[in-house]
Coordinates of C-alpha atoms and ligand atoms in Angstrom, one line a residue:
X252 CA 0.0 0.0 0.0
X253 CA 1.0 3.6 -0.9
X254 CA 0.9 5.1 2.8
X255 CA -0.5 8.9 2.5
X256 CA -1.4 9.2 6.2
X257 CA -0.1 7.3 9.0
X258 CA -0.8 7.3 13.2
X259 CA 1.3 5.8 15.1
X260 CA 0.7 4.6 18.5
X261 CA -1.3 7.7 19.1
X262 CA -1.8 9.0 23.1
X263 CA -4.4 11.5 23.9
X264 CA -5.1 12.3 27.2
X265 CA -7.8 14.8 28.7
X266 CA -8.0 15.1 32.6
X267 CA -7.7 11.3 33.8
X268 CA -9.6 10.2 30.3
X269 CA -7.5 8.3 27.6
X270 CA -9.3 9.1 24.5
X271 CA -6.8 7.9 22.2
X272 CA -4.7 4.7 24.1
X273 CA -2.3 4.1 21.3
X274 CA -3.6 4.0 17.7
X275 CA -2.1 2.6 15.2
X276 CA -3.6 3.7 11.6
X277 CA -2.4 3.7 7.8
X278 CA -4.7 5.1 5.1
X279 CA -3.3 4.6 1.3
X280 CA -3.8 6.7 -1.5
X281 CA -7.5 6.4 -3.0
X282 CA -8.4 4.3 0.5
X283 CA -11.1 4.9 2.2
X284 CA -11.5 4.2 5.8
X285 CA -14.5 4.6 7.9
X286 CA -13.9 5.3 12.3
X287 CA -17.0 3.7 14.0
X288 CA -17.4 3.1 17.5
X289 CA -20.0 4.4 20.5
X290 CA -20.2 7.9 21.6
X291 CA -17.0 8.8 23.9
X292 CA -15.2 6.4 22.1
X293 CA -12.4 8.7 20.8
X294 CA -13.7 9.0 17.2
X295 CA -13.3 12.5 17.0
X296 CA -9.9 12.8 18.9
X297 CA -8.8 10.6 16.2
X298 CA -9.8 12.1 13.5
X299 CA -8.2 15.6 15.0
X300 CA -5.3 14.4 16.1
X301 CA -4.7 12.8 12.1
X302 CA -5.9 16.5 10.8
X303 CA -3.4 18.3 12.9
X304 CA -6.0 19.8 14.6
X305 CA -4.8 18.5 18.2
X306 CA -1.8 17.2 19.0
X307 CA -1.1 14.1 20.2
X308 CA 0.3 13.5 23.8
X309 CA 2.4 10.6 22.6
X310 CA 2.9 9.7 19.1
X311 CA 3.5 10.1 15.5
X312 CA 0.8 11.3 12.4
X313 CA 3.0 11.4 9.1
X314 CA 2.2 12.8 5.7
X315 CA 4.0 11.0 3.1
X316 CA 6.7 10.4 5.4
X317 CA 6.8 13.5 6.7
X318 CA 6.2 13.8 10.9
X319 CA 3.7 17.0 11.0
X320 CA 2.9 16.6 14.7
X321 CA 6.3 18.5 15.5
X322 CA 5.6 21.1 12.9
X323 CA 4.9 24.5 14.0
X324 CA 1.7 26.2 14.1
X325 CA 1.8 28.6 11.2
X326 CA 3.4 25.3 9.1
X327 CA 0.9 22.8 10.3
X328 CA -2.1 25.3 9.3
X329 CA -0.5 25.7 6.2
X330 CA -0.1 22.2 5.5
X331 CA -3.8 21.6 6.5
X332 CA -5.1 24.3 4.2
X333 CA -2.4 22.8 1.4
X334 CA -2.8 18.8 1.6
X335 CA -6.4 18.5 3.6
X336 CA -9.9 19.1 2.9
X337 CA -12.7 18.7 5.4
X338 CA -16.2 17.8 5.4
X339 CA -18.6 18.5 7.9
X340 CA -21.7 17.6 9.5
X341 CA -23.3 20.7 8.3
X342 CA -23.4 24.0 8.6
X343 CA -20.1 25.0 7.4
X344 CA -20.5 27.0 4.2
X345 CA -21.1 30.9 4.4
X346 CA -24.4 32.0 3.9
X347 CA -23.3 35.1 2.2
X348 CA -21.7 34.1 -0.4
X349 CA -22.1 31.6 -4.0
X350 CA -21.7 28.0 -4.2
X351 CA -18.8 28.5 -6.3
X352 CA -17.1 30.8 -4.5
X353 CA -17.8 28.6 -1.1
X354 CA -16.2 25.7 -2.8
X355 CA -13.2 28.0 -4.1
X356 CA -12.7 29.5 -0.9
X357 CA -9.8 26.8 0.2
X358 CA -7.9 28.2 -2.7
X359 CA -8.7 31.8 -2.4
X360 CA -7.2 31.5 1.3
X361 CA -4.2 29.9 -0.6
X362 CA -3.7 33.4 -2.5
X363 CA -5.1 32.1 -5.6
X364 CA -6.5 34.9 -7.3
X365 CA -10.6 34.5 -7.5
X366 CA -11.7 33.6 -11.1
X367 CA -8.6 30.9 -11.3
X368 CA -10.2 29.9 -7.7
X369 CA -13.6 29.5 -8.7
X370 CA -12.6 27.7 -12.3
X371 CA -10.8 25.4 -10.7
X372 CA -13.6 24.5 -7.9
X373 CA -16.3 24.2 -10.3
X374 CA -14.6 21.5 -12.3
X375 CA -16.2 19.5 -9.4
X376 CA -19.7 20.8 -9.9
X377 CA -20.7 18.1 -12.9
X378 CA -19.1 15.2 -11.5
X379 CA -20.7 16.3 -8.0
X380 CA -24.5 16.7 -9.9
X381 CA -24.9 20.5 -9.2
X382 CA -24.3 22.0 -12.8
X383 CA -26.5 25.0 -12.6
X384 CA -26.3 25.8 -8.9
X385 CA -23.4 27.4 -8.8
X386 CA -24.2 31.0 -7.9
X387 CA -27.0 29.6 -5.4
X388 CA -26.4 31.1 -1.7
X389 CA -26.5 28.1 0.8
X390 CA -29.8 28.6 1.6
X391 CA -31.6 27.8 -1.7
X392 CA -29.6 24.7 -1.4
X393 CA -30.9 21.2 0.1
X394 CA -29.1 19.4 2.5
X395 CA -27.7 16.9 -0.1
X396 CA -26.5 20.1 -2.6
X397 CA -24.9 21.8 0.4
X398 CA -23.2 18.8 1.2
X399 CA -22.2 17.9 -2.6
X400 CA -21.0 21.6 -2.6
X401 CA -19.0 21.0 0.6
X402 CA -16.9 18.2 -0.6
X403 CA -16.3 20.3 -4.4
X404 CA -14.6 22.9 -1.5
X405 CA -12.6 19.6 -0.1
X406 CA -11.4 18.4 -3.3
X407 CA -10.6 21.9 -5.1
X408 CA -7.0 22.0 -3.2
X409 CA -6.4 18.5 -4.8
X410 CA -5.9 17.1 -1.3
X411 CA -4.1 14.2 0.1
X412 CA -6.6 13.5 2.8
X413 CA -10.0 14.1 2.9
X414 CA -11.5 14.5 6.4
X415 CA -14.9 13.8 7.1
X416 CA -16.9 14.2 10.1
X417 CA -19.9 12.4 10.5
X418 CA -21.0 14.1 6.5
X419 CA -24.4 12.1 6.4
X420 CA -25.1 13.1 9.9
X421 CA -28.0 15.7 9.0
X422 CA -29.4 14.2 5.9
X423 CA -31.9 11.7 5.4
X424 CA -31.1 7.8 4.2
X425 CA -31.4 8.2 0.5
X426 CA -29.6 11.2 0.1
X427 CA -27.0 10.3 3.0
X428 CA -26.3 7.0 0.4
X429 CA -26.2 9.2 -2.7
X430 CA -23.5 11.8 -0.8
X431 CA -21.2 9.0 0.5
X432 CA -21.3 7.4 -2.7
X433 CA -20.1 10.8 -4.0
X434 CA -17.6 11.3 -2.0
X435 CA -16.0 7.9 -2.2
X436 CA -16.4 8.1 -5.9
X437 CA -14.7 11.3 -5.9
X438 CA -11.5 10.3 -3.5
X439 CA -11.0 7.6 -5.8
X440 CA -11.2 9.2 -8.5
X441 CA -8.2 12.0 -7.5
X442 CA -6.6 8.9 -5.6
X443 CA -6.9 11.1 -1.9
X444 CA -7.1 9.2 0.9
X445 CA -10.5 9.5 2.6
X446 CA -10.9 9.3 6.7
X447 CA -14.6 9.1 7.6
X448 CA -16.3 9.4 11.4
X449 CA -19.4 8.0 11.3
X450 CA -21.9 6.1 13.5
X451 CA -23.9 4.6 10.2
X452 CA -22.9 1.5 9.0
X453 CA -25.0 1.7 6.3
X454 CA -22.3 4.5 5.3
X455 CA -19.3 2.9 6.5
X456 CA -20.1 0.3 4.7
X457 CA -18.8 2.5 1.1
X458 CA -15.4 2.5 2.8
X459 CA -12.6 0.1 1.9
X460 CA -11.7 -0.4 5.6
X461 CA -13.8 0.2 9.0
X462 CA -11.9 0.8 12.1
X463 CA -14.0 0.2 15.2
X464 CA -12.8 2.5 18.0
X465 CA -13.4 1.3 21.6
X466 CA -11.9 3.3 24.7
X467 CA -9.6 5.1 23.0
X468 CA -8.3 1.8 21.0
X469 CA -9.0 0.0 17.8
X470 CA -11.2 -3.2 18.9
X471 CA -11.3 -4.4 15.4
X472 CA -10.5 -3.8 11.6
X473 CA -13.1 -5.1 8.9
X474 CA -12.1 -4.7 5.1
X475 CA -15.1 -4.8 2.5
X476 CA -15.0 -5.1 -0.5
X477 CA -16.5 -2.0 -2.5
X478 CA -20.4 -2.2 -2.7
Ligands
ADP160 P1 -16.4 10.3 20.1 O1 -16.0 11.2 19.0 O2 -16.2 8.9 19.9 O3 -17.8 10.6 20.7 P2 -14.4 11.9 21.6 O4 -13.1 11.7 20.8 O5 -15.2 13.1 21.4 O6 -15.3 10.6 21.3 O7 -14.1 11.8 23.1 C1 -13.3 10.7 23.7 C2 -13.2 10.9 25.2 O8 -12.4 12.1 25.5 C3 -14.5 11.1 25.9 O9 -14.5 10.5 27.1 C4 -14.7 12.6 26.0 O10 -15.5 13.0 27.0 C5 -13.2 13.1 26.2 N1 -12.9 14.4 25.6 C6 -12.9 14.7 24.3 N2 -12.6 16.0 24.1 C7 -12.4 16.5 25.3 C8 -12.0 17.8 25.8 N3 -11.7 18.8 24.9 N4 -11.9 18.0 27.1 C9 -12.1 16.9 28.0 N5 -12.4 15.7 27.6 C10 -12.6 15.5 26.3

């Protein structure tokens, strides 16, 4: 496997809570993996502490080979806003301004001029169904387009990694099924790694690999094979 992202033998610590009690975890390029595991488990911990977000106690994340947990904080934004791209539950576009421009705004933080910005992020729009919605504001969007629109903003950097935070979280089955598939299709497609939180199985289940997270450990590793 072509390692993009690796954790290992993560420590997290909060108070006298172990949310992460050493994590091991390898994600290859164009793999999708999918955390599962109760609520308090450490799902989310895990998933921050692979974005850079938090820092580990104890431990090692590496990028290509590269250790970004001793980075500093100005280079381990940078790297974030370079090599990741996040999807959230929901909620996370600006009301104010255009599809495009939402899913272009990664780039535009990256100093690339607007129209290049917004060219480039609406190369995504057709693959992602939402030809014709560009200039919508966010709310003359569903749930679905907002989210489809989310994840054109996650791949316009070309990213490594792909983040996602419970993405199906607010939308209903069908259209959770329809998004997931997108966004599996589409990490494939630009061979970036994807790293999924989600309590759904039903989702999970679009993922190469599910990790189930217990205590702040990895209880057990199922591999599917692509439905
Ligand atoms: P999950 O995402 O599986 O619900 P979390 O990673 O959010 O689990 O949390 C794992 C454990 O760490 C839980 O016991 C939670 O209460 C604790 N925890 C998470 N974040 C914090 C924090 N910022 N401060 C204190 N405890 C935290």
């Amino acid at each position: 496997m072509n390692t993009v992202l690796a954790g290992l033998g993560l420590t997290k610590k909060y108070g006298s809570t172990l949310a992460l009690d050493g994590v091991d975890i390898r994600v290859g390029e164009g793999d999708s993996l999918a955390i599962m595991g109760p609520s308090g488990s450490g799902k989310s911990t895990l998933l921050h502490v692979l974005a850079g977000i938090i820092r580990p106690d104890g431990g090692s994340v590496l990028l290509r080979g590269q250790h970004i947990d001793s980075l500093g904080e100005n280079k381990l934004s940078a790297l974030r806003r370079r090599h990741f791209g996040f999807v959230f539950q929901s909620g996370q576009l600006l009301p104010e301004l255009p599809a495009e421009e939402n899913a272009a705004l990664p780039l535009m933080l990256e100093g690339v001029a607007r129209r290049q910005a917004v060219e480039r992020a609406r190369r995504w729009f057709a693959p992602l169904g939402l030809e014709g919605l560009e200039l919508r504001r966010p709310g003359q969007l569903s749930g679905g387009q907002a989210q489809r629109v989310a994840i054109a903003r996650a791949l316009a950097v070309e990213p490594d990694v792909v983040f996602a935070d419970e993405p199906t979280g607010a939308l209903d089955q069908r259209t959770s099924t329809e998004v997931i598939q997108l966004l599996t299709f589409a990490c494939r497609e630009t061979g970036a790694a994807l790293v999924m939180v989600t309590h759904d199985a039903d989702m999970a289940a679009h993922c190469d690999h599910v990790l189930h997270v217990r205590d702040g450990r990895i209880s057990h590793h199922s591999q599917y094979t692509v439905t």
